[in-house]
Amino acid sequence: MTLSEEATERLADVVELQPTKNGELQERWGMESGSEVHQFLENELGDYYFRDDNSLIRATAEAADLVDVEPGIESDPENDGVPSRIRVPELQSQIVAVLAGPDDESQSVVSVLHALRDEFDVDPEAEDVRSGLQSLRRKGVVEVEYRTVPTFRLTVAREDLEVGVSD
């Protein structure tokens, strides 16, 4: 199956963002709906992606070989599959830098937002921080603890995780 230039670029996004959801791809691709994303995946990339047990979108091994993009997540097989390397957008990289460690008390979205403002002099929307935390949770590097509000912390020690910033 020969892919168009657009399909190849979008396949690279799937490889980079995996595990991902329709919504993330919708935002990246500038599409109107998750349904439009689903149709593109099925019609153009059907041989190169699959949905895992949690319905998250992942690229096949063949897809990763086809595009010249590093996977968005790499796991250390000796550490129960806990990610050892991730490639994420800059905001998610900053979230990893300020988020509570695995042995610390988990933080709310607002707490993470304040930490980002203090550490990086940025002012993201709270919804962008929430979305970033959820994306990192899907990658397995953040866990959620439900208290009065959902709170978050890293699942892996910061020094055991290499974080790269994607474009």
mmCIF file of C-alpha atoms in Angstrom, residues 32-158:
data_model
loop_
_atom_site.group_PDB
_atom_site.id
_atom_site.type_symbol
_atom_site.label_atom_id
_atom_site.label_comp_id
_atom_site.label_asym_id
_atom_site.label_seq_id
_atom_site.Cartn_x
_atom_site.Cartn_y
_atom_site.Cartn_z
ATOM 1 C CA GLU A 32 -13.615 19.164 12.512
ATOM 2 C CA SER A 33 -14.484 15.967 14.403
ATOM 3 C CA GLY A 34 -13.231 12.696 15.817
ATOM 4 C CA SER A 35 -15.396 10.979 13.226
ATOM 5 C CA GLU A 36 -13.371 12.655 10.472
ATOM 6 C CA VAL A 37 -10.174 11.356 12.137
ATOM 7 C CA HIS A 38 -11.634 7.848 12.318
ATOM 8 C CA GLN A 39 -12.559 7.921 8.629
ATOM 9 C CA PHE A 40 -9.061 9.045 7.645
ATOM 10 C CA LEU A 41 -7.468 6.344 9.778
ATOM 11 C CA GLU A 42 -9.690 3.644 8.300
ATOM 12 C CA ASN A 43 -9.473 4.809 4.677
ATOM 13 C CA GLU A 44 -5.829 5.878 4.481
ATOM 14 C CA LEU A 45 -3.947 4.188 7.344
ATOM 15 C CA GLY A 46 -5.941 1.022 7.985
ATOM 16 C CA ASP A 47 -2.908 -1.254 7.584
ATOM 17 C CA TYR A 48 -0.693 0.832 9.852
ATOM 18 C CA TYR A 49 -2.593 1.388 13.070
ATOM 19 C CA PHE A 50 -4.664 -0.496 15.615
ATOM 20 C CA ARG A 51 -6.582 0.193 18.809
ATOM 21 C CA ASP A 52 -5.273 -1.357 21.998
ATOM 22 C CA ASP A 53 -7.342 -2.854 24.840
ATOM 23 C CA ASN A 54 -8.139 0.665 26.058
ATOM 24 C CA SER A 55 -9.235 1.809 22.569
ATOM 25 C CA LEU A 56 -6.140 4.001 22.248
ATOM 26 C CA ILE A 57 -4.642 4.418 18.786
ATOM 27 C CA ARG A 58 -1.225 2.847 18.237
ATOM 28 C CA ALA A 59 0.976 2.430 15.188
ATOM 29 C CA THR A 60 2.026 -0.994 13.955
ATOM 30 C CA ALA A 61 5.707 -1.934 13.931
ATOM 31 C CA GLU A 62 5.609 -1.641 10.131
ATOM 32 C CA ALA A 63 4.315 1.934 10.449
ATOM 33 C CA ALA A 64 7.183 2.906 12.723
ATOM 34 C CA ASP A 65 9.644 1.480 10.178
ATOM 35 C CA LEU A 66 7.908 3.287 7.309
ATOM 36 C CA VAL A 67 8.223 6.817 8.725
ATOM 37 C CA ASP A 68 11.401 8.448 9.971
ATOM 38 C CA VAL A 69 10.042 9.435 13.366
ATOM 39 C CA GLU A 70 10.988 8.215 16.792
ATOM 40 C CA PRO A 71 8.116 6.582 18.668
ATOM 41 C CA GLY A 72 6.470 8.801 21.247
ATOM 42 C CA ILE A 73 7.181 6.258 23.955
ATOM 43 C CA GLU A 74 9.835 3.638 24.654
ATOM 44 C CA SER A 75 9.705 1.234 27.573
ATOM 45 C CA ASP A 76 12.431 -0.517 29.471
ATOM 46 C CA PRO A 77 11.619 -4.244 29.227
ATOM 47 C CA GLU A 78 13.436 -4.883 32.508
ATOM 48 C CA ASN A 79 11.241 -2.403 34.382
ATOM 49 C CA ASP A 80 7.781 -3.959 33.854
ATOM 50 C CA GLY A 81 7.219 -1.914 30.718
ATOM 51 C CA VAL A 82 7.394 1.434 32.528
ATOM 52 C CA PRO A 83 8.341 4.092 29.966
ATOM 53 C CA SER A 84 11.971 5.114 30.016
ATOM 54 C CA ARG A 85 11.761 7.605 27.153
ATOM 55 C CA ILE A 86 8.960 9.786 25.805
ATOM 56 C CA ARG A 87 8.656 12.454 23.108
ATOM 57 C CA VAL A 88 5.987 14.985 23.925
ATOM 58 C CA PRO A 89 4.998 18.575 23.147
ATOM 59 C CA GLU A 90 6.800 21.281 25.110
ATOM 60 C CA LEU A 91 3.978 21.842 27.621
ATOM 61 C CA GLN A 92 3.949 18.139 28.539
ATOM 62 C CA SER A 93 7.735 18.222 28.945
ATOM 63 C CA GLN A 94 7.336 21.158 31.330
ATOM 64 C CA ILE A 95 4.590 19.299 33.226
ATOM 65 C CA VAL A 96 6.962 16.354 33.773
ATOM 66 C CA ALA A 97 9.575 18.786 35.101
ATOM 67 C CA VAL A 98 7.277 20.255 37.773
ATOM 68 C CA LEU A 99 4.919 17.385 38.621
ATOM 69 C CA ALA A 100 5.166 15.581 41.948
ATOM 70 C CA GLY A 101 7.387 12.495 41.920
ATOM 71 C CA PRO A 102 6.187 8.948 42.561
ATOM 72 C CA ASP A 103 6.770 9.206 46.326
ATOM 73 C CA ASP A 104 5.340 12.729 46.709
ATOM 74 C CA GLU A 105 1.785 13.866 47.347
ATOM 75 C CA SER A 106 -0.126 14.126 44.079
ATOM 76 C CA GLN A 107 -1.061 17.541 42.678
ATOM 77 C CA SER A 108 -4.260 19.015 41.290
ATOM 78 C CA VAL A 109 -4.418 20.574 37.827
ATOM 79 C CA VAL A 110 -4.420 24.039 39.426
ATOM 80 C CA SER A 111 -1.349 23.178 41.501
ATOM 81 C CA VAL A 112 0.486 22.014 38.367
ATOM 82 C CA LEU A 113 -0.615 25.183 36.557
ATOM 83 C CA HIS A 114 0.873 27.361 39.331
ATOM 84 C CA ALA A 115 4.086 25.325 39.301
ATOM 85 C CA LEU A 116 4.370 25.827 35.523
ATOM 86 C CA ARG A 117 3.878 29.578 35.914
ATOM 87 C CA ASP A 118 6.517 29.766 38.641
ATOM 88 C CA GLU A 119 9.093 27.539 36.951
ATOM 89 C CA PHE A 120 8.742 28.439 33.266
ATOM 90 C CA ASP A 121 7.000 31.840 33.253
ATOM 91 C CA VAL A 122 4.256 30.447 30.995
ATOM 92 C CA ASP A 123 0.494 30.828 31.345
ATOM 93 C CA PRO A 124 -1.268 27.865 29.729
ATOM 94 C CA GLU A 125 -5.003 27.352 30.013
ATOM 95 C CA ALA A 126 -6.061 24.983 32.794
ATOM 96 C CA GLU A 127 -7.732 22.759 30.180
ATOM 97 C CA ASP A 128 -4.403 22.470 28.293
ATOM 98 C CA VAL A 129 -2.688 21.382 31.521
ATOM 99 C CA ARG A 130 -5.478 18.855 32.219
ATOM 100 C CA SER A 131 -5.216 17.519 28.667
ATOM 101 C CA GLY A 132 -1.423 17.277 28.962
ATOM 102 C CA LEU A 133 -1.691 15.370 32.237
ATOM 103 C CA GLN A 134 -4.195 12.939 30.702
ATOM 104 C CA SER A 135 -1.955 12.398 27.669
ATOM 105 C CA LEU A 136 0.992 11.660 29.974
ATOM 106 C CA ARG A 137 -1.262 9.288 31.927
ATOM 107 C CA ARG A 138 -2.053 7.382 28.733
ATOM 108 C CA LYS A 139 1.688 7.096 28.112
ATOM 109 C CA GLY A 140 2.077 5.517 31.555
ATOM 110 C CA VAL A 141 4.308 8.178 33.143
ATOM 111 C CA VAL A 142 1.612 9.872 35.227
ATOM 112 C CA GLU A 143 -0.938 8.326 37.540
ATOM 113 C CA VAL A 144 -4.143 9.834 38.816
ATOM 114 C CA GLU A 145 -5.348 9.703 42.405
ATOM 115 C CA TYR A 146 -8.948 10.615 43.038
ATOM 116 C CA ARG A 147 -9.418 12.765 46.099
ATOM 117 C CA THR A 148 -11.817 15.720 46.249
ATOM 118 C CA VAL A 149 -10.543 16.476 42.734
ATOM 119 C CA PRO A 150 -8.356 14.300 40.519
ATOM 120 C CA THR A 151 -4.679 14.707 41.404
ATOM 121 C CA PHE A 152 -1.584 13.551 39.553
ATOM 122 C CA ARG A 153 2.004 12.417 40.101
ATOM 123 C CA LEU A 154 4.729 10.742 38.086
ATOM 124 C CA THR A 155 4.836 6.937 38.019
ATOM 125 C CA VAL A 156 8.570 6.876 37.398
ATOM 126 C CA ALA A 157 11.414 8.788 39.009
ATOM 127 C CA ARG A 158 12.245 11.889 36.982
#
